PDB file of C-alpha atoms in Angstrom:
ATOM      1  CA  UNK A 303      14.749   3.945  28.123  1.00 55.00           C
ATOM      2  CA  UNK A 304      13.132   6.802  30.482  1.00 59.00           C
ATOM      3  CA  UNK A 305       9.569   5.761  31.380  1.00 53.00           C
ATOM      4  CA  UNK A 306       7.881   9.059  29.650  1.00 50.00           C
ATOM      5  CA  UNK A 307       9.689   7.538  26.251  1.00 50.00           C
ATOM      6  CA  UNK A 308       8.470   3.831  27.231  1.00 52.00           C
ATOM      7  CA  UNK A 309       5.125   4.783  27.588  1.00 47.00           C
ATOM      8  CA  UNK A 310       5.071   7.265  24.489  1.00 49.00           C
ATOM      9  CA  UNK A 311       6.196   4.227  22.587  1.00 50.00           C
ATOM     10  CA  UNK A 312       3.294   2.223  24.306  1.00 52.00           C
ATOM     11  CA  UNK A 313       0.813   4.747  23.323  1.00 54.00           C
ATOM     12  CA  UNK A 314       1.996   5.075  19.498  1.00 54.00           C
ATOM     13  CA  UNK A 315       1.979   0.927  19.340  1.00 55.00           C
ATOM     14  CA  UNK A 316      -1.802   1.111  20.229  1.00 58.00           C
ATOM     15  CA  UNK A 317      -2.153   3.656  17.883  1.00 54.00           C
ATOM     16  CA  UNK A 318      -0.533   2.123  15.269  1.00 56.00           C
ATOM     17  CA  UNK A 319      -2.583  -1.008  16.161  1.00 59.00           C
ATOM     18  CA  UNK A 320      -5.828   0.518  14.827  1.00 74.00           C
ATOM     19  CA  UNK A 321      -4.519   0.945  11.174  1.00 94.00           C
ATOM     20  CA  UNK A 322      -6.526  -0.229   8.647  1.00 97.00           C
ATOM     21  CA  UNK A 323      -4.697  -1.101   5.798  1.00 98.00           C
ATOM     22  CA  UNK A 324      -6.248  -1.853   2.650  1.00 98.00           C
ATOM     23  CA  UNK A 325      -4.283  -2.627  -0.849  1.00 98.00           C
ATOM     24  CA  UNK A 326      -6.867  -2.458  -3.886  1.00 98.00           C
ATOM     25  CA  UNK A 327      -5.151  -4.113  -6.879  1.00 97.00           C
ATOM     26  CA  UNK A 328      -5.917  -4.216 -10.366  1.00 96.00           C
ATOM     27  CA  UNK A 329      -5.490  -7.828 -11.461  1.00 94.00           C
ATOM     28  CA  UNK A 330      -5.521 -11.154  -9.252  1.00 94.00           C
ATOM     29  CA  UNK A 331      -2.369 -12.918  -8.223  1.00 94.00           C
ATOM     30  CA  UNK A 332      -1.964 -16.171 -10.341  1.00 92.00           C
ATOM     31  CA  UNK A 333       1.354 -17.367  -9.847  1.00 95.00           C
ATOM     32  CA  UNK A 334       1.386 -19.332  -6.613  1.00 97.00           C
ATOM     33  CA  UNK A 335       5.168 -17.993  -5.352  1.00 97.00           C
ATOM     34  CA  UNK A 336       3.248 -14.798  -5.523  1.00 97.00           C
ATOM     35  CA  UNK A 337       0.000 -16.063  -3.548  1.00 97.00           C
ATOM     36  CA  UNK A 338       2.731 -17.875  -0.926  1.00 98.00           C
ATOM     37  CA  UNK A 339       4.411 -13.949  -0.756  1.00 98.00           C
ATOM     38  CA  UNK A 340       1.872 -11.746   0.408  1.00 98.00           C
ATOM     39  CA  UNK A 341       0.131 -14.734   2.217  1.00 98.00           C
ATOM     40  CA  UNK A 342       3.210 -14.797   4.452  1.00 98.00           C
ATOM     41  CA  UNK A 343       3.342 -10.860   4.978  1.00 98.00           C
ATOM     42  CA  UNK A 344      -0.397 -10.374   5.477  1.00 98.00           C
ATOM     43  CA  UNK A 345      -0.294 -13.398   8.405  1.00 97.00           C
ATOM     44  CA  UNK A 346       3.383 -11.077   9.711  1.00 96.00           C
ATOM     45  CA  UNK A 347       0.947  -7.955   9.449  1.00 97.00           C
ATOM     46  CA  UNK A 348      -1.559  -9.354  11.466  1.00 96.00           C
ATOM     47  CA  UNK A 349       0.223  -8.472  14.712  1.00 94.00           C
ATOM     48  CA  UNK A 350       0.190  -5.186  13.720  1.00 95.00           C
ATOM     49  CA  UNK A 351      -3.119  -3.721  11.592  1.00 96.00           C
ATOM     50  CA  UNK A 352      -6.301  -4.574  10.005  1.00 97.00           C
ATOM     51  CA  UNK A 353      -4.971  -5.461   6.770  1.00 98.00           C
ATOM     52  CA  UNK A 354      -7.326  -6.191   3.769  1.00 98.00           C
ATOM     53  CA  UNK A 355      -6.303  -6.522   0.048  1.00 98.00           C
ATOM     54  CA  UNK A 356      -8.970  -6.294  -2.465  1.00 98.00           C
ATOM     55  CA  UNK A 357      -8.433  -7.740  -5.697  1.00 97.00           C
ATOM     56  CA  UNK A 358     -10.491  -5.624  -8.830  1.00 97.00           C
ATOM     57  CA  UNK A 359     -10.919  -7.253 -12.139  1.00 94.00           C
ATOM     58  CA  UNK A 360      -8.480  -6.755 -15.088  1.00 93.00           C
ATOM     59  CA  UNK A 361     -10.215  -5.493 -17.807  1.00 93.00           C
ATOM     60  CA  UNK A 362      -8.532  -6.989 -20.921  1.00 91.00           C
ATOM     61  CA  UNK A 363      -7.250  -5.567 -23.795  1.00 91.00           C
ATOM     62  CA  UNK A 364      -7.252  -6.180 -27.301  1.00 88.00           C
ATOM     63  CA  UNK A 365      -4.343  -7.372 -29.519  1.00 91.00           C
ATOM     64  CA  UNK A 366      -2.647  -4.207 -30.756  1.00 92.00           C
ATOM     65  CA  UNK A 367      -4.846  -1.396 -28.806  1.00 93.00           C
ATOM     66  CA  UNK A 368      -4.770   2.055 -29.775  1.00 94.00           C
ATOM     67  CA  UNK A 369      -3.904   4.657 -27.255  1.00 94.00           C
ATOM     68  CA  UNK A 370      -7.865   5.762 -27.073  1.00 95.00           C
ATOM     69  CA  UNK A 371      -8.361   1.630 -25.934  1.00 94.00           C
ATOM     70  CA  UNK A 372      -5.376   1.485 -23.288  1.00 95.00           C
ATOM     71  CA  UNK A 373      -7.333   4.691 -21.876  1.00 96.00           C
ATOM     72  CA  UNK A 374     -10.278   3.547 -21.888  1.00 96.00           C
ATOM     73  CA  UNK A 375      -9.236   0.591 -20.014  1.00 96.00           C
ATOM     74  CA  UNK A 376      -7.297   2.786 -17.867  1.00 96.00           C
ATOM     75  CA  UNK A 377     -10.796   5.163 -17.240  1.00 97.00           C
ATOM     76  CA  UNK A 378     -12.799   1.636 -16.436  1.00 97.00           C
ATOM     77  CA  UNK A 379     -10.154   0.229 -14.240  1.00 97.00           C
ATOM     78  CA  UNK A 380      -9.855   3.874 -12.629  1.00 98.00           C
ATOM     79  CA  UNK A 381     -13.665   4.095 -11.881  1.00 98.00           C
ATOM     80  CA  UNK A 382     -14.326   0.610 -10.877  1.00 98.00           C
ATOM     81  CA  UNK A 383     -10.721   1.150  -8.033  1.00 98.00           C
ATOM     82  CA  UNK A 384     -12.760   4.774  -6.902  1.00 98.00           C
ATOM     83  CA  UNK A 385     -15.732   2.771  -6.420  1.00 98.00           C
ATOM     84  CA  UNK A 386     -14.199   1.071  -3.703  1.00 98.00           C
ATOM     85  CA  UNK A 387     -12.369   4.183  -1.633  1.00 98.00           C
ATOM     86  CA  UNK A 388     -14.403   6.080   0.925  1.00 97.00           C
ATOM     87  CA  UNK A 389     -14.104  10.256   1.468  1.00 96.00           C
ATOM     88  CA  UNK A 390     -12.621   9.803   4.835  1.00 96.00           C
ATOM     89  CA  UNK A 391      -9.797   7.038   3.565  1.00 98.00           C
ATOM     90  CA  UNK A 392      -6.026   8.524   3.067  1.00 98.00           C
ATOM     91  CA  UNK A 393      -5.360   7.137  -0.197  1.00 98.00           C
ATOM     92  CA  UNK A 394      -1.411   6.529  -0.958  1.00 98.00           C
ATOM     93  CA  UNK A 395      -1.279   5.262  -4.949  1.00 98.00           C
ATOM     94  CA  UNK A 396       1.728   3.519  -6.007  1.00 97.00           C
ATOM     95  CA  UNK A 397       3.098   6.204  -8.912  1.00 96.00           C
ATOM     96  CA  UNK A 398       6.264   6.175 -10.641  1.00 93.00           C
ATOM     97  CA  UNK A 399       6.650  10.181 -10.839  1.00 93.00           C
ATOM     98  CA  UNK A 400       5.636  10.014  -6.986  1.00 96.00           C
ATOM     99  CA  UNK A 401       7.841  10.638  -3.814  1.00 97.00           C
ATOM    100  CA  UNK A 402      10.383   8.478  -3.052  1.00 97.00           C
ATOM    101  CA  UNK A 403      10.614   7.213   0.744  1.00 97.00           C
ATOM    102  CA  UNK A 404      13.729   5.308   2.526  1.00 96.00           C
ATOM    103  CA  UNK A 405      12.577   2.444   4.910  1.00 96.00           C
ATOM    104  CA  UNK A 406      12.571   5.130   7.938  1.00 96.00           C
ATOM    105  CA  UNK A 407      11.173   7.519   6.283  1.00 97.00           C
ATOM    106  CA  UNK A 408       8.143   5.477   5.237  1.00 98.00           C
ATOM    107  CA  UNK A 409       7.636   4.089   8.698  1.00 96.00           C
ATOM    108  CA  UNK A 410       7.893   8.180  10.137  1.00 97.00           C
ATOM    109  CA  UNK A 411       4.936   8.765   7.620  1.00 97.00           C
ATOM    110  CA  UNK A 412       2.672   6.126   8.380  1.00 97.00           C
ATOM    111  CA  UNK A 413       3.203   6.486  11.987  1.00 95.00           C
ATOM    112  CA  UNK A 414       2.520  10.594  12.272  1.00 95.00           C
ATOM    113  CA  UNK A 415      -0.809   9.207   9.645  1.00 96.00           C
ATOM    114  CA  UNK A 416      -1.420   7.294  12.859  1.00 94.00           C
ATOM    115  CA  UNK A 417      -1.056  10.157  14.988  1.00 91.00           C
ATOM    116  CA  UNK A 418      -2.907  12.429  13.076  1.00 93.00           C
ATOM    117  CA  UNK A 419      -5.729  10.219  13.169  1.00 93.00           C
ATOM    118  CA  UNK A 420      -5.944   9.181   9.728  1.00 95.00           C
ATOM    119  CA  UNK A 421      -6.324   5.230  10.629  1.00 92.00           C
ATOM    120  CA  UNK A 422      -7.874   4.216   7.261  1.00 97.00           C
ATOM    121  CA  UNK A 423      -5.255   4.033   4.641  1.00 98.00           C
ATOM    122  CA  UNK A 424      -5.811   2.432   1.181  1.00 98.00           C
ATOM    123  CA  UNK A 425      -2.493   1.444  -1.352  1.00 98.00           C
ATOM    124  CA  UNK A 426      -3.768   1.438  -4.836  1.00 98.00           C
ATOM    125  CA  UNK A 427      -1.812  -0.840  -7.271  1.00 97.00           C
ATOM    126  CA  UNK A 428      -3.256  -0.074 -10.713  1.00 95.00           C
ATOM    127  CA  UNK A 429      -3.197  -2.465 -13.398  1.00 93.00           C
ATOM    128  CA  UNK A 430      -0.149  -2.920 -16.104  1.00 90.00           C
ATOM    129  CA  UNK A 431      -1.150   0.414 -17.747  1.00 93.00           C
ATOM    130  CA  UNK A 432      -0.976   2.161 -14.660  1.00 93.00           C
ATOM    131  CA  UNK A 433      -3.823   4.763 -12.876  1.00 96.00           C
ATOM    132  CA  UNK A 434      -5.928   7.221 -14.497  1.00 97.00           C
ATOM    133  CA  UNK A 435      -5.609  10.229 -14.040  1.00 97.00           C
ATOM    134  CA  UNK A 436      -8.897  10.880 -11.684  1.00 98.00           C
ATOM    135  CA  UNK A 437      -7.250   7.739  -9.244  1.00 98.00           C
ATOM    136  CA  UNK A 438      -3.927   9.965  -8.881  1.00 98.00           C
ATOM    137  CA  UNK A 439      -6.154  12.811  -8.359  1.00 98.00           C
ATOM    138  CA  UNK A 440      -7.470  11.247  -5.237  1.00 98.00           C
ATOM    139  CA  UNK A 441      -4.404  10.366  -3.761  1.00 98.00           C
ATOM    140  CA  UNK A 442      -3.576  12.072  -1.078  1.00 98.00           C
ATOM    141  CA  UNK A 443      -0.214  10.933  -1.325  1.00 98.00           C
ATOM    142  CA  UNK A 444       2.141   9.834  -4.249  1.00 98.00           C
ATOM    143  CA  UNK A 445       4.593   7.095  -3.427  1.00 98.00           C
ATOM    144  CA  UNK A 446       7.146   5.525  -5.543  1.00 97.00           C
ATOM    145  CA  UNK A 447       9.703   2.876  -5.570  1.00 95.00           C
ATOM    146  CA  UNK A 448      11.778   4.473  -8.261  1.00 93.00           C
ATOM    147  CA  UNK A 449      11.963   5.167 -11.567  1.00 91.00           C
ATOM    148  CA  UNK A 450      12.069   1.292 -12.916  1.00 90.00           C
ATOM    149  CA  UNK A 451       8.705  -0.993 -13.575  1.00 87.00           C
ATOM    150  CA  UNK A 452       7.815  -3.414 -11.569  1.00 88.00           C
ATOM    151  CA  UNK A 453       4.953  -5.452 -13.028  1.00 88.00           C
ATOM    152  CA  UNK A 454       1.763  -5.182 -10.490  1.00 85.00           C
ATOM    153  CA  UNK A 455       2.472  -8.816  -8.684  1.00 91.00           C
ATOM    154  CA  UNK A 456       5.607  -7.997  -7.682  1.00 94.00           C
ATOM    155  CA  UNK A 457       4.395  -4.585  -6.602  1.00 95.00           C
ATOM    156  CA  UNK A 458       2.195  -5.966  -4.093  1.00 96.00           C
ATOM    157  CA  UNK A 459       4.636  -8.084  -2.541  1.00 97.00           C
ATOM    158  CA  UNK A 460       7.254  -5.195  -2.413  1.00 97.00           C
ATOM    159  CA  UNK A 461       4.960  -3.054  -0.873  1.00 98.00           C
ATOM    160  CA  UNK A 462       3.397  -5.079   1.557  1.00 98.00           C
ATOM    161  CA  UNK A 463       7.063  -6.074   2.849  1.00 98.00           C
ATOM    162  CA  UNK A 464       8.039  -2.313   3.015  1.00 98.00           C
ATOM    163  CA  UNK A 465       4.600  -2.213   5.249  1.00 98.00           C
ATOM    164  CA  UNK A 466       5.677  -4.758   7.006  1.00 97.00           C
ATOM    165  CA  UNK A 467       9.527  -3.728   7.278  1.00 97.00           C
ATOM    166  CA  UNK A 468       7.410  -0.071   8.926  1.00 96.00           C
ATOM    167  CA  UNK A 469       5.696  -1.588  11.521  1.00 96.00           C
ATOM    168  CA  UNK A 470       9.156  -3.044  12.835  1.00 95.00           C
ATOM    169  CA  UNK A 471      11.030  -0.031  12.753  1.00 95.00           C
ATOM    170  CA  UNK A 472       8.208   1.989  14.811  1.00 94.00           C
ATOM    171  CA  UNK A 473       7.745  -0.515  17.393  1.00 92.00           C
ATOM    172  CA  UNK A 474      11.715  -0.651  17.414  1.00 92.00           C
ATOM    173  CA  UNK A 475      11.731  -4.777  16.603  1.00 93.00           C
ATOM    174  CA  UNK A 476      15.005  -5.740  15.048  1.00 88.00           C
ATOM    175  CA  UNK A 477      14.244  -6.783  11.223  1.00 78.00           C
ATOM    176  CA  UNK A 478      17.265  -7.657   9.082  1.00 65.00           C
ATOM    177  CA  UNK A 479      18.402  -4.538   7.149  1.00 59.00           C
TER     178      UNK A 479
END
């Protein structure tokens, strides 16, 4: 590699380096293969970003809601999840009518974030009914995993990997495809 490209690649690591990463999640992880999971790719991320997941209450539903309940729940969850995400934060929700990244793609994105100075990025996970409408408002950007549901513990997991998977594709670490 030329030493302009080595050091460009130096200088993006740093940058890259001062990402903070924050996941805000509707719901807390209960299952403990979950807990083990992001555990395990939060202490992998370490290397690589500030990375802080914030777990926001579920509010609960009653047996057979009516639409006007699930979006009310929706409207509390969606308030309580803005509470938490400052003016100056780049806020990527998890959407399934959002855009649709490969691996390299994703890890091109975050990185020319990084570049572009936007170091504080936040990864909303709503809860089983999804966002409301004022959370995917705020989003700067719209990302989805496809058209299929995931429920919201998996979600984490997947993207946190996919995080993960980004930081090792734009420091140019081998990670198994």
């Amino acid at each position: 590699m030329p030493r302009a490209c080595a050091l460009l690649m130096r200088d993006i690591r740093e940058v890259l380096k001062h990402m903070n990463i924050r996941i805000l999640a509707i719901g807390k992880l209960k299952e403990s293969y979950w807990q083990a999971a992001v555990a395990e790719y939060s202490k992998r991320l370490s290397g690589y970003c500030n990375l802080e997941i914030t777990e926001l209450k579920e509010i609960p539903l009653r047996a057979n809601p009516s639409a006007a309940d699930e979006e009310a729940v929706k409207e509390a969850e969606g308030r309580e999840l803005l509470h938490k995400i400052n003016k100056t934060d780049y806020v990527i929700t998890l959407e399934i009518n959002g855009k649709s990244f490969s691996s390299v793609e994703l890890a091109d994105r975050l990185e020319r974030l990084a570049i572009d100075g936007k170091s504080n990025l936040v990864f909303v996970i709503g809860g089983s009914l999804g966002l409301s409408p004022d959370v995917s408002r705020r989003a700067d950007l719209k990302l989805s995993f496809g058209p299929m549901t995931f429920p919201h513990q998996m979600m984490r997991v997947i993207l946190l990997e996919q995080i993960y998977r980004s930081f090792k594709i734009n420091h140019n670490e081998p990670y198994h495809k």
